[in-house]
PDB file of C-alpha atoms and ligand atoms in Angstrom:
ATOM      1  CA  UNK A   1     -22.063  26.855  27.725  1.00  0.00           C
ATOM      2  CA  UNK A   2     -25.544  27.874  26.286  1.00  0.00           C
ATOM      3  CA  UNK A   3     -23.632  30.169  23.774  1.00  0.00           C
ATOM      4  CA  UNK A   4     -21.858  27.339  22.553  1.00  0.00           C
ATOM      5  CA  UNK A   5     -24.561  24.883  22.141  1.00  0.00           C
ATOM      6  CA  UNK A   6     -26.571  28.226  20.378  1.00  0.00           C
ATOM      7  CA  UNK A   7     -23.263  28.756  17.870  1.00  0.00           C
ATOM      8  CA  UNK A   8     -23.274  24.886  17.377  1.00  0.00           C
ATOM      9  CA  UNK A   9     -26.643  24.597  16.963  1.00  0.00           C
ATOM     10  CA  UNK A  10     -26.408  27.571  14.461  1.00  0.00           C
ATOM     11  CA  UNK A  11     -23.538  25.477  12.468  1.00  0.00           C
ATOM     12  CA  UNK A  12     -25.690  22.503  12.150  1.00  0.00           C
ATOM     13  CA  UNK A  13     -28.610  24.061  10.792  1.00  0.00           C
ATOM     14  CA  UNK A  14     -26.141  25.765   8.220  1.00  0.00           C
ATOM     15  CA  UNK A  15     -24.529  22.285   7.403  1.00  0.00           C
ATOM     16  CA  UNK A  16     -28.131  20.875   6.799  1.00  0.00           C
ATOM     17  CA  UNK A  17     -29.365  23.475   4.724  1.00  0.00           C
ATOM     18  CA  UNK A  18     -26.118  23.236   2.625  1.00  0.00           C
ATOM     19  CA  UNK A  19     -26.767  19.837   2.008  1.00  0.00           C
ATOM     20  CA  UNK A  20     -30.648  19.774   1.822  1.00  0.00           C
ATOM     21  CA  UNK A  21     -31.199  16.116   1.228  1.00  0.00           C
ATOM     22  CA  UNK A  22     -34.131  16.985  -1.176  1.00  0.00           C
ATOM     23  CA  UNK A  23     -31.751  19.039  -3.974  1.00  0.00           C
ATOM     24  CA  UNK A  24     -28.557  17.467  -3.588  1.00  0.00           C
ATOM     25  CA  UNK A  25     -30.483  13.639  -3.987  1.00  0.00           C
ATOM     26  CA  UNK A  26     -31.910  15.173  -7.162  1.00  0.00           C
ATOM     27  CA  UNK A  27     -28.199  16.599  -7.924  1.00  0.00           C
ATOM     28  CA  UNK A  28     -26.949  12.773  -7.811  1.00  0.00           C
ATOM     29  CA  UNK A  29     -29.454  11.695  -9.818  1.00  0.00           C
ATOM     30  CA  UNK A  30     -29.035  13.905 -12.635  1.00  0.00           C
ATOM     31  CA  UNK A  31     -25.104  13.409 -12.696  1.00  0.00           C
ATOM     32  CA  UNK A  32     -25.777   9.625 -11.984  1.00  0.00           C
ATOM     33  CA  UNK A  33     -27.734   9.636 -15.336  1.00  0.00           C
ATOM     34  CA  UNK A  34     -25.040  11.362 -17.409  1.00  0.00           C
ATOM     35  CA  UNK A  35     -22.512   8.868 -15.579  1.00  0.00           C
ATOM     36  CA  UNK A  36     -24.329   6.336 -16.744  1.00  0.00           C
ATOM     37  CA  UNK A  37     -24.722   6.841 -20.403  1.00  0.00           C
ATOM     38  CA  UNK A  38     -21.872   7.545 -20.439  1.00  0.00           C
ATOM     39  CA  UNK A  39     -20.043   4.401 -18.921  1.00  0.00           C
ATOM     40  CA  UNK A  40     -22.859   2.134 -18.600  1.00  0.00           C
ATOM     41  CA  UNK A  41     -25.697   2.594 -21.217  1.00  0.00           C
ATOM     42  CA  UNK A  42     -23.606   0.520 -23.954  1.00  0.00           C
ATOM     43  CA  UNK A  43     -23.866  -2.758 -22.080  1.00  0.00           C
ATOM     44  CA  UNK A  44     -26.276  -2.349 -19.776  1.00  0.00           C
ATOM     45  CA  UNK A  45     -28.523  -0.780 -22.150  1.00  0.00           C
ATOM     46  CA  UNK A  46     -30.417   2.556 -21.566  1.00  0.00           C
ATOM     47  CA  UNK A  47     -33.107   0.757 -20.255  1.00  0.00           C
ATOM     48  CA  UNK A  48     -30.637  -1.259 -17.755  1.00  0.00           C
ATOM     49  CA  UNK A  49     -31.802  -4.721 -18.916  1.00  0.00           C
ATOM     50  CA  UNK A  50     -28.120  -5.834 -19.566  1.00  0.00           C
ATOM     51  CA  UNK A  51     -28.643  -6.283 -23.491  1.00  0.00           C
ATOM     52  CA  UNK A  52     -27.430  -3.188 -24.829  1.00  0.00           C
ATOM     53  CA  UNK A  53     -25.170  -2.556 -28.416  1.00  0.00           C
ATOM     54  CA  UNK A  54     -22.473  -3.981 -26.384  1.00  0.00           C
ATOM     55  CA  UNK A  55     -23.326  -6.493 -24.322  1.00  0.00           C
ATOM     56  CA  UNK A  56     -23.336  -9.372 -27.600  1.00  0.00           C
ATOM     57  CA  UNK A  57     -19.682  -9.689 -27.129  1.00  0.00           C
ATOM     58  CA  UNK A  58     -19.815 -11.040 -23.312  1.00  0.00           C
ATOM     59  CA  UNK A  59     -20.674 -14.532 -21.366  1.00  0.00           C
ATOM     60  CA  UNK A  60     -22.006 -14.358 -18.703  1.00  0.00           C
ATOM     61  CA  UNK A  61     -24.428 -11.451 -20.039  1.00  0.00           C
ATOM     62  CA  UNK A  62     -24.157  -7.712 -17.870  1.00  0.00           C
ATOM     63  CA  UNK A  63     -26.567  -7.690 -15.272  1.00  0.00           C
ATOM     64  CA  UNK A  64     -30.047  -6.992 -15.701  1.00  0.00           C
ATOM     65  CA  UNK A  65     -30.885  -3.913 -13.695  1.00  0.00           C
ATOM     66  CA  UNK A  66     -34.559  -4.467 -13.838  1.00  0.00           C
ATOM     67  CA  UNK A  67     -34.247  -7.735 -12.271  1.00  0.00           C
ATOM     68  CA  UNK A  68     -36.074  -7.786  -8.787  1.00  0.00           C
ATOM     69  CA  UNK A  69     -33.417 -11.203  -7.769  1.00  0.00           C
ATOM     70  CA  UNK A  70     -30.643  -8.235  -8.772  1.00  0.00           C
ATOM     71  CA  UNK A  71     -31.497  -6.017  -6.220  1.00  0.00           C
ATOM     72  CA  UNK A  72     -32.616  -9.021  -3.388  1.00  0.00           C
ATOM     73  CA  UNK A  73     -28.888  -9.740  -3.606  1.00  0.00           C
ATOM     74  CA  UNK A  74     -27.167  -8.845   0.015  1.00  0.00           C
ATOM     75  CA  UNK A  75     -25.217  -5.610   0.238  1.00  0.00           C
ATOM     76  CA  UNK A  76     -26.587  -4.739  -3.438  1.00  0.00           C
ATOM     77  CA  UNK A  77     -25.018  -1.078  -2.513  1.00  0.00           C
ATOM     78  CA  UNK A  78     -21.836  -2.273  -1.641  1.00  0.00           C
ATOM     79  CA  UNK A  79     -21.389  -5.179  -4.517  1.00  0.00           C
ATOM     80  CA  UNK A  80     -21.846  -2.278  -7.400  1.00  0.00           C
ATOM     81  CA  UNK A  81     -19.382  -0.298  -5.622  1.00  0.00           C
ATOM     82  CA  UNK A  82     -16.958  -3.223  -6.023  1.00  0.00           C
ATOM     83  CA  UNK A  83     -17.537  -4.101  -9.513  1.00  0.00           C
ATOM     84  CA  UNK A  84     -17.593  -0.504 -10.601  1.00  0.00           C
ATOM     85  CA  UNK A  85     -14.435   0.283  -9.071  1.00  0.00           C
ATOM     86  CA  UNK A  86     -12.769  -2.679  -9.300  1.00  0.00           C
ATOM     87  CA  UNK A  87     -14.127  -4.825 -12.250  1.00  0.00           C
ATOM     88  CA  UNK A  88     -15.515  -8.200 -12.082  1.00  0.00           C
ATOM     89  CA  UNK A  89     -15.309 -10.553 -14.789  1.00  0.00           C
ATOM     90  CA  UNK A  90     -15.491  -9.311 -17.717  1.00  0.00           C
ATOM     91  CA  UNK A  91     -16.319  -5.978 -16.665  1.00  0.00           C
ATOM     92  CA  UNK A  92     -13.821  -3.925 -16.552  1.00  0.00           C
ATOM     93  CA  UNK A  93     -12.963  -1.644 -13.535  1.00  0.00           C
ATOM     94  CA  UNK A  94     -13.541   2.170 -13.833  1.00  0.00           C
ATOM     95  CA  UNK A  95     -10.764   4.346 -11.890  1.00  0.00           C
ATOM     96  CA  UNK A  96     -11.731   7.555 -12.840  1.00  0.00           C
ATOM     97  CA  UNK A  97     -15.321   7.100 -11.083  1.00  0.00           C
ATOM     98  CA  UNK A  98     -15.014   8.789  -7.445  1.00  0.00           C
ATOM     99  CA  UNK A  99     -16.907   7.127  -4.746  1.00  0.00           C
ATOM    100  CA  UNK A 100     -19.449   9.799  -5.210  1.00  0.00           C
ATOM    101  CA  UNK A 101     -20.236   9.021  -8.818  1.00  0.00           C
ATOM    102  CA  UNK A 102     -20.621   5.543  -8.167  1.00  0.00           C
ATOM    103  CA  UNK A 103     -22.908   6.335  -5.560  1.00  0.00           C
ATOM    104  CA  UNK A 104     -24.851   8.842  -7.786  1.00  0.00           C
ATOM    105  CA  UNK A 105     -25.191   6.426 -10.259  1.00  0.00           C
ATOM    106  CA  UNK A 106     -26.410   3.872  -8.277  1.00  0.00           C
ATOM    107  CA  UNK A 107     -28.852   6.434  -7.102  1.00  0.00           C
ATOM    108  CA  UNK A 108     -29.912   6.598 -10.913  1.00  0.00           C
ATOM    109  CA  UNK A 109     -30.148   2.996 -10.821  1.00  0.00           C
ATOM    110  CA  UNK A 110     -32.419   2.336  -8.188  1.00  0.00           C
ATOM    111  CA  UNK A 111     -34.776   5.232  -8.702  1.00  0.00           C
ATOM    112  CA  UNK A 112     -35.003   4.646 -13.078  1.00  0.00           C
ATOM    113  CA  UNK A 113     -34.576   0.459 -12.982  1.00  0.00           C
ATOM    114  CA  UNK A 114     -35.035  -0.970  -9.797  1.00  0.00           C
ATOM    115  CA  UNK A 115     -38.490  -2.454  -9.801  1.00  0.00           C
ATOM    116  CA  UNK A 116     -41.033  -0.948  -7.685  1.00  0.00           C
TER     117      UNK A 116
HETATM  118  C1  LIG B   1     -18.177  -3.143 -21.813  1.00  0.00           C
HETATM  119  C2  LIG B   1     -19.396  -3.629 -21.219  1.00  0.00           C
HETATM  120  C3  LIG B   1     -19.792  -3.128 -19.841  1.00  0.00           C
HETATM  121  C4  LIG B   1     -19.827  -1.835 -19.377  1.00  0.00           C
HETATM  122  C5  LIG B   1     -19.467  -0.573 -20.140  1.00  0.00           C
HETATM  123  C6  LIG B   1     -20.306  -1.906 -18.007  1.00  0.00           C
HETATM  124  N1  LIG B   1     -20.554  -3.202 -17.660  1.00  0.00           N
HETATM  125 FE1  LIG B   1     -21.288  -3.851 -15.874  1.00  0.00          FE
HETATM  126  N2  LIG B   1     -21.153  -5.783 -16.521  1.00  0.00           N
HETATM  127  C7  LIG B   1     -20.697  -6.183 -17.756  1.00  0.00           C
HETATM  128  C8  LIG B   1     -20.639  -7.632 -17.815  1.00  0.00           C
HETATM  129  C9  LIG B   1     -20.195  -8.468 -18.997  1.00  0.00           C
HETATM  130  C10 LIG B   1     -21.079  -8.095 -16.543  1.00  0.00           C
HETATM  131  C11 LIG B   1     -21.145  -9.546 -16.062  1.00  0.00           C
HETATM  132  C12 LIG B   1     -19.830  -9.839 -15.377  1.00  0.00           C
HETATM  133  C13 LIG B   1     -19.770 -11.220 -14.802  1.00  0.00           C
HETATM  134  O1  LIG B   1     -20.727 -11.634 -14.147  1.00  0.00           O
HETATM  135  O2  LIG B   1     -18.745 -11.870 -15.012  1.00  0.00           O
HETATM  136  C14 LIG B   1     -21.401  -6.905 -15.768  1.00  0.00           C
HETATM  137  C15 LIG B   1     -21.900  -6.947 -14.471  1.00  0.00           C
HETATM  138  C16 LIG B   1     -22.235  -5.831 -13.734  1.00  0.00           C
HETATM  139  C17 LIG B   1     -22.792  -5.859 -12.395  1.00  0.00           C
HETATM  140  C18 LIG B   1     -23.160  -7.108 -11.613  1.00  0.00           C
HETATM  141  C19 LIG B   1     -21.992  -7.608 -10.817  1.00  0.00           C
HETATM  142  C20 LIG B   1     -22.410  -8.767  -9.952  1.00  0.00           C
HETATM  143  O3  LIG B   1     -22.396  -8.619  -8.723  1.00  0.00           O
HETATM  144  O4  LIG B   1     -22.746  -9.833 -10.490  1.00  0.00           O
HETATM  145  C21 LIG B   1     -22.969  -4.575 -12.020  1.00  0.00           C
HETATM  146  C22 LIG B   1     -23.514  -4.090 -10.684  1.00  0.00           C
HETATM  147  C23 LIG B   1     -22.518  -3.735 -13.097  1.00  0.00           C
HETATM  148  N3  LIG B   1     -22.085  -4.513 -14.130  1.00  0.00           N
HETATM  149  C24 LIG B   1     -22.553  -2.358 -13.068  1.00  0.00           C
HETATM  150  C25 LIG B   1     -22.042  -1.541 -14.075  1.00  0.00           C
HETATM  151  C26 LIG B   1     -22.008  -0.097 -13.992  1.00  0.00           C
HETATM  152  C27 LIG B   1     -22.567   0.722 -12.847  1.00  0.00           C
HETATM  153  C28 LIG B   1     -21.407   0.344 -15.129  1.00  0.00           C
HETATM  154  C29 LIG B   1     -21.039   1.763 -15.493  1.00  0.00           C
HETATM  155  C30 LIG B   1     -20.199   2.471 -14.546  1.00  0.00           C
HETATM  156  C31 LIG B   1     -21.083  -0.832 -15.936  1.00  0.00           C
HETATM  157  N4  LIG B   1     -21.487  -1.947 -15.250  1.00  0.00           N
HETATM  158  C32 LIG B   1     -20.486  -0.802 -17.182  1.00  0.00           C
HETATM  159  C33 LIG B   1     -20.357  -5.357 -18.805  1.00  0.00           C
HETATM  160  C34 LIG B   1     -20.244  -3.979 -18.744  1.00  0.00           C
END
């Protein structure tokens, strides 16, 4: 019995170290930023105040990531999943993100626009 709580023991502190919350947040981040220029930057702007190259040719505007009211919205999390993956508006969806991307970018989001 204490073997096997030893052995599992011994598994979770190999499952932790594997994925260390301090590198593989920084991980996100960093492929959250490339995800972002790359699919986001043109309407949401680099900056993420909604008015980038792109965003002239939409009403209502993309959403302004350095809003405060844009991130006091319930389930914040949750509602970018949604729109990223399945478009709202006149957003279009993007299949080809993964649930981690989308989650890595909002990671990029909050830490870069997100008003402190
Ligand atoms: C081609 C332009 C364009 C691109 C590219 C784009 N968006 Fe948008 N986005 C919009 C527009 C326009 C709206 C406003 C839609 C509406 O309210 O009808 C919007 C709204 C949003 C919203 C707010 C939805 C809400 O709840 O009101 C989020 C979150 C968002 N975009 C995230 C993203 C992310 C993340 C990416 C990159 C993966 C992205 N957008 C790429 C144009 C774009």
């Amino acid at each position: 019995m204490f073997r096997t709580l030893l052995a599992l023991a011994a598994v979770l502190c190999f499952a932790a170290a594997f994925t260390g919350l301090g590198s593989a947040q920084a991980t996100n981040a960093e492929n959250g930023k490339s995800l972002y220029i790359k699919n986001c930057q043109l309407c949401h702007a680099a900056g993420g105040n909604g008015k980038g190259p792109g965003a002239i040719a939409f009403t209502p505007k993309p959403a302004d990531f350095t809003n405060e009211k844009f991130w006091q919205t319930p389930n914040t999390d949750q509602q970018i999943v949604e729109t990223v993956s399945k478009g709202k508006g006149q957003m279009q969806a993007f299949p080809d993100l993964s649930p981690d991307d989308i989650q890595s970018i909002i990671l990029y989001m909050k830490q870069t626009f997100k008003p402190k």
